[in-house]
Tab-separated table of C-alpha atoms and ligand atoms in Angstrom:
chain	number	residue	atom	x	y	z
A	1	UNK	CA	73.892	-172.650	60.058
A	2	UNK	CA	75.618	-170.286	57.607
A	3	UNK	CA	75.645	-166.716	58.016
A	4	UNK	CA	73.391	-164.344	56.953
A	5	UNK	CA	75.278	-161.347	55.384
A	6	UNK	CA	74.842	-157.226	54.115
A	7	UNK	CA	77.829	-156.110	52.911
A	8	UNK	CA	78.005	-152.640	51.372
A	9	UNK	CA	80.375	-151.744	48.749
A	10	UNK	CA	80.717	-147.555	48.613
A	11	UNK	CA	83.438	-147.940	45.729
A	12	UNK	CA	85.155	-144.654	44.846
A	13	UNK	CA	82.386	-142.538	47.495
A	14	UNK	CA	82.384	-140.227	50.547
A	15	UNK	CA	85.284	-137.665	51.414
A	16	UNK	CA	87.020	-139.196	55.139
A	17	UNK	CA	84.540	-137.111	56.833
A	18	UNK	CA	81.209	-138.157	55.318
A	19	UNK	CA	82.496	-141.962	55.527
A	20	UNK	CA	82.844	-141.161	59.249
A	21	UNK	CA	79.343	-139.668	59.638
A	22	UNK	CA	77.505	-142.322	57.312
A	23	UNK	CA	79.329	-145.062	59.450
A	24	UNK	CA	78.315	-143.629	62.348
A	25	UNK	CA	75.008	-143.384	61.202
A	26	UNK	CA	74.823	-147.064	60.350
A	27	UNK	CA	76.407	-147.951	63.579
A	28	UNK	CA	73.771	-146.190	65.101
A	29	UNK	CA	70.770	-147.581	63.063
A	30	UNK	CA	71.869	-151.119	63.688
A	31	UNK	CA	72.507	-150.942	66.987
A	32	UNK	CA	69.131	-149.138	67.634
A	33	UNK	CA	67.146	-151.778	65.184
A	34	UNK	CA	69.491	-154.047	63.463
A	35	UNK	CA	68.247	-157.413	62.742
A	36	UNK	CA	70.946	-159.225	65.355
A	37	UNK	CA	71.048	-162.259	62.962
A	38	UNK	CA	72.696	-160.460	60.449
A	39	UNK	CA	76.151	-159.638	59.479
A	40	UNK	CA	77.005	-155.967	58.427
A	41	UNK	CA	80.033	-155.111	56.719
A	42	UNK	CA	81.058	-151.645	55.587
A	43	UNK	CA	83.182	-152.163	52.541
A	44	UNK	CA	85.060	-148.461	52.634
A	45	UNK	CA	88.069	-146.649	50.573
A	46	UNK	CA	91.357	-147.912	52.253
A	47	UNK	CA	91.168	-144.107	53.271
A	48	UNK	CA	88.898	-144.910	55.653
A	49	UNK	CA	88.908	-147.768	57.309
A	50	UNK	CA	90.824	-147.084	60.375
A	51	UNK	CA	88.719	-144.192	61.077
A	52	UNK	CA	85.727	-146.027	60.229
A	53	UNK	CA	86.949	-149.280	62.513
A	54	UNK	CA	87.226	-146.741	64.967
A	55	UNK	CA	83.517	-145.666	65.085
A	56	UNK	CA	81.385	-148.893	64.723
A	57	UNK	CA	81.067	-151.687	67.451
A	58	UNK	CA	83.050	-154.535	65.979
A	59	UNK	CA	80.462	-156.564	67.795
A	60	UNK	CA	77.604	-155.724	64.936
A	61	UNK	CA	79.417	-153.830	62.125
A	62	UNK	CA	82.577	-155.188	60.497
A	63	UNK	CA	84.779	-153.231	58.019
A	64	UNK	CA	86.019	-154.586	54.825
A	65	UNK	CA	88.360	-153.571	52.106
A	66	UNK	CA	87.411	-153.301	48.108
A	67	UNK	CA	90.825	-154.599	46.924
A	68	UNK	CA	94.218	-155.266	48.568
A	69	UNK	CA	97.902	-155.804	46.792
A	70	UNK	CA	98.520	-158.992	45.200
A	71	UNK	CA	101.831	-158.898	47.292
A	72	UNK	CA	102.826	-158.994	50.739
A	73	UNK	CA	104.887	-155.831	50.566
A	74	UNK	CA	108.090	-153.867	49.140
A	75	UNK	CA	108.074	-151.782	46.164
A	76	UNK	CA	104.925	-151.489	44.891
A	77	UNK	CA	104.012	-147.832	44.652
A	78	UNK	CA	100.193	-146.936	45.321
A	79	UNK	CA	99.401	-150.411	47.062
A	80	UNK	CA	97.635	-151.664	50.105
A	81	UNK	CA	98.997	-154.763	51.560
A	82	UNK	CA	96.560	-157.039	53.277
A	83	UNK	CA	98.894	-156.786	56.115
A	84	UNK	CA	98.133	-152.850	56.416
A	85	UNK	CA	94.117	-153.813	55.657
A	86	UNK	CA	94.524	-156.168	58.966
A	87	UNK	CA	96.602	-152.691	60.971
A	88	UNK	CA	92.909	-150.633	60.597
A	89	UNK	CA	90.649	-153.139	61.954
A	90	UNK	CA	88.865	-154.638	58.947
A	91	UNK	CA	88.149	-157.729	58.908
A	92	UNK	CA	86.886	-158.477	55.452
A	93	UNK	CA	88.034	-157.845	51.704
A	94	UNK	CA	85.860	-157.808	48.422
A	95	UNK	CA	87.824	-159.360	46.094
A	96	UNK	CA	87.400	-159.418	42.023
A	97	UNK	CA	84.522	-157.304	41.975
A	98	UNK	CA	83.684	-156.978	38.033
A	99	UNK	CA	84.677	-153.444	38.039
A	100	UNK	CA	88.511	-154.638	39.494
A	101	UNK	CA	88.104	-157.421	36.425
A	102	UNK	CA	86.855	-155.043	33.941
A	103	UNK	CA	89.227	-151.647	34.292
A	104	UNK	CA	92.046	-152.905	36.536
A	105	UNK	CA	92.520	-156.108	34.672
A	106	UNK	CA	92.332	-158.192	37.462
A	107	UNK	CA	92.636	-161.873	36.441
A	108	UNK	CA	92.430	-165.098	37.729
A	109	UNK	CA	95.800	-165.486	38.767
A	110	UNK	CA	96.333	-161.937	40.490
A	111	UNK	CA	92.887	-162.694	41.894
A	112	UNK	CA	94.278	-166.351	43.728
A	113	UNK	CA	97.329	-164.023	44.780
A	114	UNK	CA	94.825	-162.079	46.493
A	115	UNK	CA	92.945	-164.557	47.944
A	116	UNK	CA	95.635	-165.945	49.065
A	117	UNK	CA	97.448	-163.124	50.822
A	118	UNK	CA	93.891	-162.411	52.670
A	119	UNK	CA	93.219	-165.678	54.067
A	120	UNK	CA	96.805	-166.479	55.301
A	121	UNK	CA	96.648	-162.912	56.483
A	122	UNK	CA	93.249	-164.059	58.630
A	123	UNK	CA	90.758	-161.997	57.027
A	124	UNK	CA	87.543	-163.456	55.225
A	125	UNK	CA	87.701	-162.799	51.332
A	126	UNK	CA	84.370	-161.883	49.550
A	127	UNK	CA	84.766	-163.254	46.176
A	128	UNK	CA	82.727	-161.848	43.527
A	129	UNK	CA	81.373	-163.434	40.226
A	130	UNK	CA	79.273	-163.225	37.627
A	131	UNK	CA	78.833	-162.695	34.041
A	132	UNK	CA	78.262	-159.712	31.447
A	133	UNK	CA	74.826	-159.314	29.694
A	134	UNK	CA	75.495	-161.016	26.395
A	135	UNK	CA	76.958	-164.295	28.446
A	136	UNK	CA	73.202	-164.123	29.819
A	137	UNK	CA	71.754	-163.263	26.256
A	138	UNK	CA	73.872	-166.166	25.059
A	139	UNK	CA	72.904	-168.562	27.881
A	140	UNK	CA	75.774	-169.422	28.639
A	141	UNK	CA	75.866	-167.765	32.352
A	142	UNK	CA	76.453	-171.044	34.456
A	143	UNK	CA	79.505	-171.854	32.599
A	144	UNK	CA	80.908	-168.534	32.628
A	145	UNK	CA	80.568	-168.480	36.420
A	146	UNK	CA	81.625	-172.212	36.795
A	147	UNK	CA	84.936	-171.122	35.266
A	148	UNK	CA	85.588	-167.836	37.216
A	149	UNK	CA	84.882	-170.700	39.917
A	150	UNK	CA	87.190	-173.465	38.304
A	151	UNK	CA	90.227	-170.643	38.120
A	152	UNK	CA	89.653	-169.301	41.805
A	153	UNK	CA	88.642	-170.565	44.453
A	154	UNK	CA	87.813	-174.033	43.771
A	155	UNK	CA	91.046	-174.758	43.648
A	156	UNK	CA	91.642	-173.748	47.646
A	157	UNK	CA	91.764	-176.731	49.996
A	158	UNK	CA	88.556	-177.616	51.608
A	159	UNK	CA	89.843	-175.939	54.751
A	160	UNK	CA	90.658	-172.114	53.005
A	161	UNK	CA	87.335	-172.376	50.729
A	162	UNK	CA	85.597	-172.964	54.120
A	163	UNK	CA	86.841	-169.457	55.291
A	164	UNK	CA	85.408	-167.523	51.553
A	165	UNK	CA	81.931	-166.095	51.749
A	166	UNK	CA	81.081	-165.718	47.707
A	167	UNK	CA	79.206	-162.964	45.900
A	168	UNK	CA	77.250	-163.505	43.162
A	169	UNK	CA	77.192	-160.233	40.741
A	170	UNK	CA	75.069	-160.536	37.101
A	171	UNK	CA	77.470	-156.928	35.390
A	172	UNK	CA	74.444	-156.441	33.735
A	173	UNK	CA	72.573	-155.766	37.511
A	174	UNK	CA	75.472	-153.837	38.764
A	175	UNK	CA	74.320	-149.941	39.259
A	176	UNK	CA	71.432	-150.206	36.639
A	177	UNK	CA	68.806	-150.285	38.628
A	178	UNK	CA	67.844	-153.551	36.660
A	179	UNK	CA	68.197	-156.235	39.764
A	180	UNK	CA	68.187	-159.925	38.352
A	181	UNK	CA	64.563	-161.552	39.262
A	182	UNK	CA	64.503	-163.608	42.505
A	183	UNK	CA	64.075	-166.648	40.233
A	184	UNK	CA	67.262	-165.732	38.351
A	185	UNK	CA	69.468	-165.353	41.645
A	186	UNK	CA	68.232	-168.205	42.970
A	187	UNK	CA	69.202	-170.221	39.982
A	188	UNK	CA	72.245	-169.356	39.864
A	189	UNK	CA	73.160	-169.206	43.738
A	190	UNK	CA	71.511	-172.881	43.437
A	191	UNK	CA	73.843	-173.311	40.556
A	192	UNK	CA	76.742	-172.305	42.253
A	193	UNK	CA	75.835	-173.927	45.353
A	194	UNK	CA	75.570	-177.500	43.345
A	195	UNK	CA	79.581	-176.870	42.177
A	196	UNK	CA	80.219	-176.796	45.725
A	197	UNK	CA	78.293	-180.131	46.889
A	198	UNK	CA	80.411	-181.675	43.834
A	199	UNK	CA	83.904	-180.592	44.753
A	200	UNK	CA	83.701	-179.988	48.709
A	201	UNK	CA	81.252	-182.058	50.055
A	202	UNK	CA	77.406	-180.995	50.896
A	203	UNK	CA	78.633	-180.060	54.495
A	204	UNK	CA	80.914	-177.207	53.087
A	205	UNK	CA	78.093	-176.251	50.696
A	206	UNK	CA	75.527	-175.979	53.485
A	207	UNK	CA	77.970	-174.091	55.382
A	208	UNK	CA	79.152	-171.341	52.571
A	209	UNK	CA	77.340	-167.705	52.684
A	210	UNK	CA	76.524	-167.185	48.832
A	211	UNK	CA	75.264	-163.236	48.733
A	212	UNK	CA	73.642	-161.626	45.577
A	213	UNK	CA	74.597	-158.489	43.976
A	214	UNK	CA	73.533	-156.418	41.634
A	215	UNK	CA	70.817	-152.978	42.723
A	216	UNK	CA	69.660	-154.408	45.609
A	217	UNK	CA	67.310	-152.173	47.257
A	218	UNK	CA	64.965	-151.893	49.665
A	219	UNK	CA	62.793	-152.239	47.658
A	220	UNK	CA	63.574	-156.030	46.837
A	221	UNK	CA	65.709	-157.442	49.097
A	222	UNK	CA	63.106	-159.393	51.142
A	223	UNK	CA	61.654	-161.076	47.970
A	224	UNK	CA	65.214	-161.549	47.019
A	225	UNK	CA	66.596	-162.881	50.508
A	226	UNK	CA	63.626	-165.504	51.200
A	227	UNK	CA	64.748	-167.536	48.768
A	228	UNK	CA	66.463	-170.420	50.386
A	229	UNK	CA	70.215	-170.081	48.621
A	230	UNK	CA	70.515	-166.504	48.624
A	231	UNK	CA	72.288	-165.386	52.271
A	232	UNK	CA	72.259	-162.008	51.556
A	233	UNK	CA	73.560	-158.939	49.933
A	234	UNK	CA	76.780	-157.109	48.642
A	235	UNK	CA	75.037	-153.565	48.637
A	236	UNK	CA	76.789	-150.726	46.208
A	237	UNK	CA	74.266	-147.679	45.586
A	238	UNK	CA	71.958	-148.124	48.492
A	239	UNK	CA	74.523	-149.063	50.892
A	240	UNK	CA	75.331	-144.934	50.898
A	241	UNK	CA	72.398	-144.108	52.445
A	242	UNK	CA	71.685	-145.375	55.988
A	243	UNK	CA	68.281	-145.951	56.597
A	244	UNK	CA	68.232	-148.146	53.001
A	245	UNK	CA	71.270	-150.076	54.055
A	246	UNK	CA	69.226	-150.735	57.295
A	247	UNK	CA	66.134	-151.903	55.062
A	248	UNK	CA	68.168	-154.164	53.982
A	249	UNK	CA	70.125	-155.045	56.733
A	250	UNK	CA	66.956	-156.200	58.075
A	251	UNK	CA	65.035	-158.046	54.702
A	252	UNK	CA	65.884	-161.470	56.469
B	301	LIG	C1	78.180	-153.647	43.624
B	301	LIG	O1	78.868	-152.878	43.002
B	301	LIG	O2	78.717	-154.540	44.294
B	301	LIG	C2	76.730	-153.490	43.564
B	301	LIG	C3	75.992	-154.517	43.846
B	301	LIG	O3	76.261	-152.256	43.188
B	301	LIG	P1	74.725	-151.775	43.115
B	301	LIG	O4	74.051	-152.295	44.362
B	301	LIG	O5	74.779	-150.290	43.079
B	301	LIG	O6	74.140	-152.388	41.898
């Protein structure tokens, strides 16, 4: 069956050295207690993820990047190439997180660049949607997502979408400490899960790891995870502390 995933996101957080120690520390945690059906991935600065590949047992705790270049290489000061992400170790790459949308202007068509360049690079892209609060004030939330959908990733073939683990991410939940109700993740991850059935076939649906976002806590992850779409988390605030990110490593 599909996978069950926590990925945490620690943005623009930790110096090298406390991104060392908190990996560590969730290395530790999840190797002492981990729930073994689960997937952790440390989403890290590019910083640190040879350092932090270097301290967790690939075994239980992958390492994913935030972003990565929307080209291969050459002159593009500042950039990351997937090809470098691949040289530290990680294995993962959150791509078009609504912060990436919202102040780096990431589109739809840098965003298939990306996707691109990570999949024929061989690591798994988590692809992040989700709409602002007035599209959900408005209603108009499914077809807001549909699109960001339509533009992407729907338009891999059946074999690259089978490789994309998708995160669902309601802006309005991101860092407020206002999650989205079970019953509204659900929806939507049922939602989004339908779009699939129609355009790849119910096998690829049943097989595609659709995680929620948006101030996922301890707190609520369990109620949040035992509904039957949702497979999981992407984690940003609590996924800096490591006996949270273990809560909810182990909510399953
Ligand atoms: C995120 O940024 O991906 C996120 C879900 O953040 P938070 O958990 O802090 O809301």
């Amino acid at each position: 069956m599909r996978k069950k995933i926590v990925a945490g996101n620690w943005k623009c957080n930790t110096t090298l050295s406390e991104g060392i120690a908190l990996a560590k520390q969730v290395n530790q945690l999840v190797a002492e207690r981990g729930n073994k059906e689960t997937v952790v991935v440390l989403g890290t600065p590019f910083t640190h993820l040879a350092s932090v590949a270097a301290v967790v047992d690939p075994a239980r705790v992958s390492v994913s990047a935030q972003n990565c270049a929307a080209e291969p290489k050459g002159a593009f000061t500042g950039e990351v190439s997937v090809a470098m992400i691949q040289s530290t170790g990680a294995t993962y790459v959150i791509l078009g997180h609504s912060e990436r949308r919202e102040y780096y202007h990431e589109t739809s068509a840098i965003l298939n660049k990306k996707v691109a360049l990570t999949l024929a690079q061989g690591l798994t892209p988590i692809y992040c949607c989700g709409e602002a609060l007035e599209i959900r004030e408005a209603g108009t939330q499914n077809a807001f997502v549909q699109q960001q959908l339509e533009e992407t990733i729907f338009l891999l073939s059946p074999e690259d979408f089978g490789k994309i683990v998708i995160a669902y991410e309601p802006i309005w939940a991101i860092g407020t400490g206002r999650t989205a109700s079970s019953q509204q993740a659900q929806e939507m991850l049922a939602f989004i899960r339908g779009l699939i059935v129609a355009k790849f076939g119910e096998a690829a649906a049943a097989a595609c790891s659709i995680l929620y976002g948006g101030s996922c806590s301890p707190a609520n992850a369990q109620e949040l995870f035992s509904q039957p779409d949702i497979d999981g988390g992407l984690i940003g605030g609590a996924s800096l502390k490591a006996e949270d990110f273990l809560a909810i490593v182990n909510a399953f």
